[in-house]
mmCIF file of C-alpha atoms in Angstrom:
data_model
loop_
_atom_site.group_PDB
_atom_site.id
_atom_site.type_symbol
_atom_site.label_atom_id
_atom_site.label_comp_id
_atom_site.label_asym_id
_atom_site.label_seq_id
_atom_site.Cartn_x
_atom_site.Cartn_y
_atom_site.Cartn_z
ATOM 1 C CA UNK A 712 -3.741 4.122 14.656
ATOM 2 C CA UNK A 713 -1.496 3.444 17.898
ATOM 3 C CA UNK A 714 0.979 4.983 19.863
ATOM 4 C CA UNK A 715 4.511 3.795 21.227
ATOM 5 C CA UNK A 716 2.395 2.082 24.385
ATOM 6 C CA UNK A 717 0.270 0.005 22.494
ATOM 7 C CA UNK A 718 2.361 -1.699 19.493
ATOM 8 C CA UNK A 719 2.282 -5.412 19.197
ATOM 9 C CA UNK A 720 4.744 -7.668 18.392
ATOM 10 C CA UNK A 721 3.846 -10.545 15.538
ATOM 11 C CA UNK A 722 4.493 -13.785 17.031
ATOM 12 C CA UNK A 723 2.216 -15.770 14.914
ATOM 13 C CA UNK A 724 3.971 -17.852 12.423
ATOM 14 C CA UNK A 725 1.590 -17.319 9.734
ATOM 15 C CA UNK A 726 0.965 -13.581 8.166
ATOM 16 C CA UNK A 727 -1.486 -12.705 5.492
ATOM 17 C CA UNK A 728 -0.104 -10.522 2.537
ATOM 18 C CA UNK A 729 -3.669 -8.491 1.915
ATOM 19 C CA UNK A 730 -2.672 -9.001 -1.752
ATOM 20 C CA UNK A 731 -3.736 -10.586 -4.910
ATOM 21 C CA UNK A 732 -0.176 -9.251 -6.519
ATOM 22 C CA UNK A 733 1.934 -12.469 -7.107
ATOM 23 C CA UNK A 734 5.259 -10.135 -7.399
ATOM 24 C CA UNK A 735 4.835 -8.216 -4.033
ATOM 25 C CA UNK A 736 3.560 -10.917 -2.251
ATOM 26 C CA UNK A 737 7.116 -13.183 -3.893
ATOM 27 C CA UNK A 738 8.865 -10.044 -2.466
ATOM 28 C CA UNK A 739 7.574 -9.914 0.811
ATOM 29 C CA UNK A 740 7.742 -13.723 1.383
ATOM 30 C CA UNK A 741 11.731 -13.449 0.995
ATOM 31 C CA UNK A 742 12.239 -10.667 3.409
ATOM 32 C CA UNK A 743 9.806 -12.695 6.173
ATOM 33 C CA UNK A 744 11.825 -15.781 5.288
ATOM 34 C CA UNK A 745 14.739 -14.957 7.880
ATOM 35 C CA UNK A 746 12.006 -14.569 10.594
ATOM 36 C CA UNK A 747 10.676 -17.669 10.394
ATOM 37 C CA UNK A 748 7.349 -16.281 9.212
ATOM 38 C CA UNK A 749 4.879 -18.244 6.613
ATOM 39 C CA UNK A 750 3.404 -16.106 4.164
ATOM 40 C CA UNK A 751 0.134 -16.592 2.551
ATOM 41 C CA UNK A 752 -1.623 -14.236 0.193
ATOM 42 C CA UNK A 753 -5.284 -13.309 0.149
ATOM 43 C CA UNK A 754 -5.466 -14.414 -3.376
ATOM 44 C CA UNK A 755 -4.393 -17.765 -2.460
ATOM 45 C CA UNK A 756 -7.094 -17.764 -0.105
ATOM 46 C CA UNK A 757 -9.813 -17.036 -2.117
ATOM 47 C CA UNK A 758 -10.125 -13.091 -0.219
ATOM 48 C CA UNK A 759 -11.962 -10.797 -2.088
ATOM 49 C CA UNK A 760 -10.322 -7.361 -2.782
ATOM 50 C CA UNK A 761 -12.138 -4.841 -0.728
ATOM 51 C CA UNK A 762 -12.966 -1.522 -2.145
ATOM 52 C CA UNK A 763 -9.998 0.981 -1.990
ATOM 53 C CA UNK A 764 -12.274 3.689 -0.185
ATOM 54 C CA UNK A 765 -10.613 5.864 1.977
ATOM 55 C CA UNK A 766 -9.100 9.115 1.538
ATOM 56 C CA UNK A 767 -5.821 7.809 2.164
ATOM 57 C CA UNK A 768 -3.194 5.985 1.575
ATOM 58 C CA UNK A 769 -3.231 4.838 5.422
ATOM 59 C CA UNK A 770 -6.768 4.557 5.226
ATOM 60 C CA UNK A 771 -6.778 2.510 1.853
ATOM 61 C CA UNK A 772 -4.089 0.323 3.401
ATOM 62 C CA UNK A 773 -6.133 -0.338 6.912
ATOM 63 C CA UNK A 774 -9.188 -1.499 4.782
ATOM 64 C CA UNK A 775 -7.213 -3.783 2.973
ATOM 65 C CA UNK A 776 -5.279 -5.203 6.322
ATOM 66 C CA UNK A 777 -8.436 -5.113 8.594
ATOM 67 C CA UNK A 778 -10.342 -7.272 5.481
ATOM 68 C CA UNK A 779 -7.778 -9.677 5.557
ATOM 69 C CA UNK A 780 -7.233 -10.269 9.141
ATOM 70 C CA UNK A 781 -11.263 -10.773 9.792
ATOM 71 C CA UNK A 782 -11.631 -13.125 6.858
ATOM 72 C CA UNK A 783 -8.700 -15.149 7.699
ATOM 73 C CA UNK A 784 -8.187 -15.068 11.095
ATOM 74 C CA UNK A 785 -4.853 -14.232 10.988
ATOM 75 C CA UNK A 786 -2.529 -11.010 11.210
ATOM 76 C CA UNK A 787 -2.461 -9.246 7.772
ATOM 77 C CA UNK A 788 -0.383 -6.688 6.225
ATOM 78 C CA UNK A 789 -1.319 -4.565 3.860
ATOM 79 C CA UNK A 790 -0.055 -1.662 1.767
ATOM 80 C CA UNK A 791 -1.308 1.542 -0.514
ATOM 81 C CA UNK A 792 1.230 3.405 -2.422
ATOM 82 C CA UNK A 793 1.531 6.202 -4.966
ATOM 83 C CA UNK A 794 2.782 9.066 -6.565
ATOM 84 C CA UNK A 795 2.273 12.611 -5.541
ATOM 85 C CA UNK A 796 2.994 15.484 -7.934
ATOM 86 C CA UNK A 797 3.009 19.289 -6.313
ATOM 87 C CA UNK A 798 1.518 20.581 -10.244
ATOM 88 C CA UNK A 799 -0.842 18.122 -9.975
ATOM 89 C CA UNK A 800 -2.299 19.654 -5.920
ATOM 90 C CA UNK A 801 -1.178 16.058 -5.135
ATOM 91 C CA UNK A 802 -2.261 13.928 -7.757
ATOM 92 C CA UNK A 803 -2.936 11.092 -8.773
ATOM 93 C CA UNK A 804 -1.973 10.274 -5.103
ATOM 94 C CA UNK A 805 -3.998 7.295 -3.905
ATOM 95 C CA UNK A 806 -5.673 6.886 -7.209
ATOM 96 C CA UNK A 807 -2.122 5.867 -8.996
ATOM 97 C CA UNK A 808 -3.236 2.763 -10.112
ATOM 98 C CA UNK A 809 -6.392 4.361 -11.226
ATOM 99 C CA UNK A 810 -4.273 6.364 -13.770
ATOM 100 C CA UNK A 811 -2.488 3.001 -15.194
ATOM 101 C CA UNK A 812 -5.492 1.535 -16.422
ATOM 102 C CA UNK A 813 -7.020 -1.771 -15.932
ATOM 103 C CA UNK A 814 -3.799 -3.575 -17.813
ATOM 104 C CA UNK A 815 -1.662 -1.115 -14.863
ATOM 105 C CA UNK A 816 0.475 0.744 -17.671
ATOM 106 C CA UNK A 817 2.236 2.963 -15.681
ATOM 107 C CA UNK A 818 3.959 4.253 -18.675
ATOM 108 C CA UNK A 819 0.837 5.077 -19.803
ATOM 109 C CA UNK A 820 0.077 6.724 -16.086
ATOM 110 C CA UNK A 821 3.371 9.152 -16.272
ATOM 111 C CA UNK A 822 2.267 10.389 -19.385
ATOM 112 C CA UNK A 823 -1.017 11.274 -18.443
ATOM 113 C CA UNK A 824 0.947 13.478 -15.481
ATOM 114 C CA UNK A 825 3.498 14.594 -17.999
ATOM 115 C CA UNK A 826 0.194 15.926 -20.134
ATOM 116 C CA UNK A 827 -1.325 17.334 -17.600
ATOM 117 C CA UNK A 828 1.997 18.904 -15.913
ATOM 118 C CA UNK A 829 1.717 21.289 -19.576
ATOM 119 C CA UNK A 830 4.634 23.604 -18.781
ATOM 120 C CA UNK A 831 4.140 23.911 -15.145
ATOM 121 C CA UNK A 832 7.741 24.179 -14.245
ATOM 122 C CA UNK A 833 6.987 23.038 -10.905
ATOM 123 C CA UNK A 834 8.502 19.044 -11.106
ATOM 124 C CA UNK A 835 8.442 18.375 -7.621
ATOM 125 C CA UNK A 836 7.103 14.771 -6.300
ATOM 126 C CA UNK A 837 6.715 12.294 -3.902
ATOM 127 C CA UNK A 838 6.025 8.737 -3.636
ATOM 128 C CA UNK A 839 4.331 7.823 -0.767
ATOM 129 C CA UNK A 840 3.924 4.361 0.554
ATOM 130 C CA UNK A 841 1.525 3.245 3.709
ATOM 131 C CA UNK A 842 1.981 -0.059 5.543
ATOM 132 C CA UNK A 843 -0.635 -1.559 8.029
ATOM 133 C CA UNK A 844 -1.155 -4.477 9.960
ATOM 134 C CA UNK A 845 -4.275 -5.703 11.345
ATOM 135 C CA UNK A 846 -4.935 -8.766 13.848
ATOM 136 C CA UNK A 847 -8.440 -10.647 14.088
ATOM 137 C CA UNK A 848 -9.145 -8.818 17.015
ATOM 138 C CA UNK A 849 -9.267 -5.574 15.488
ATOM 139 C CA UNK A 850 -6.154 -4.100 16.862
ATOM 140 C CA UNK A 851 -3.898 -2.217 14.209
ATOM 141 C CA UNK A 852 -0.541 -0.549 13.638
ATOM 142 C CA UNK A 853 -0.044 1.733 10.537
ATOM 143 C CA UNK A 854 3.630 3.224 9.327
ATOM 144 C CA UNK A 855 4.239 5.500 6.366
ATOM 145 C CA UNK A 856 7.171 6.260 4.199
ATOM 146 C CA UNK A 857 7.828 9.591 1.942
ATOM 147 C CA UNK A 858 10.303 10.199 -0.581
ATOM 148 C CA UNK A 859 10.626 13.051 -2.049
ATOM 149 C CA UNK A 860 12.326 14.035 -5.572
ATOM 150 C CA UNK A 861 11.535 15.461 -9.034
ATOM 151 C CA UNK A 862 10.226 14.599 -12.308
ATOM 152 C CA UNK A 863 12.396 14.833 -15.596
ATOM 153 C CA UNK A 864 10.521 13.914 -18.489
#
């Protein structure tokens, strides 16, 4: 989304987790604590969840960040996140949650990819997760994180 000439600093006091997760946004509201940075959720105010749309987990990640940021009026972070399984040609990737279920079993998930692994011997994975953060104005910075490993079921 940018490039080492154009990232921005936050210096608003007040950031907008683009959440309705009480646990993440708990999380993230003790690691801002040292910065002097209030954290609100999106949940708390009344933000609907946009539609996870994109074909990303950067692009998932921006929609949530950039719906945040426009409703509020303040800077909002967002992330998407998943697993990636090579036997799988990369799934269930950015529809991870998808593959928990509505009550987000994720038990449930890992033995859906166990099932459909069979006896593919291949047990490589990743888990990828995608940051973004989005001011009012439309500006927006995007990291990502991938950690590689292997399944042993």
């Amino acid at each position: 989304m940018t490039d080492a000439r154009t990232h921005r600093r936050l210096t608003e006091p007040r950031l907008v987790i683009a959440s309705h997760n009480h646990g993440k946004v708990v999380e993230i509201r003790a690691l801002m604590a040292p910065f002097g940075i209030d954290v609100v959720s999106a949940g708390d105010l009344g933000l609907p969840e946009p539609n996870e749309t994109g074909l990303t987990f950067i692009d998932n990640a921006v929609l949530k960040a950039r719906a945040s940021a426009e409703a509020s009026g303040l800077p909002a972070l967002a992330d998407d996140s998943g697993m990636t399984v090579a036997a799988l040609d990369g799934a269930p990737g950015i529809y991870s949650a998808r593959w928990a279920g509505p009550s987000k079993d994720f038990g449930a998930a890992m033995e859906l990819v166990r099932t459909r692994m069979g006896d593919n011997p291949d047990r490589s994975a990743a888990f990828v997760c995608a940051l973004a953060i989005a001011w009012p104005d439309g500006h927006v910075e995007t990291f990502e994180g991938v950690i590689g490993g292997h399944l042993e079921f």
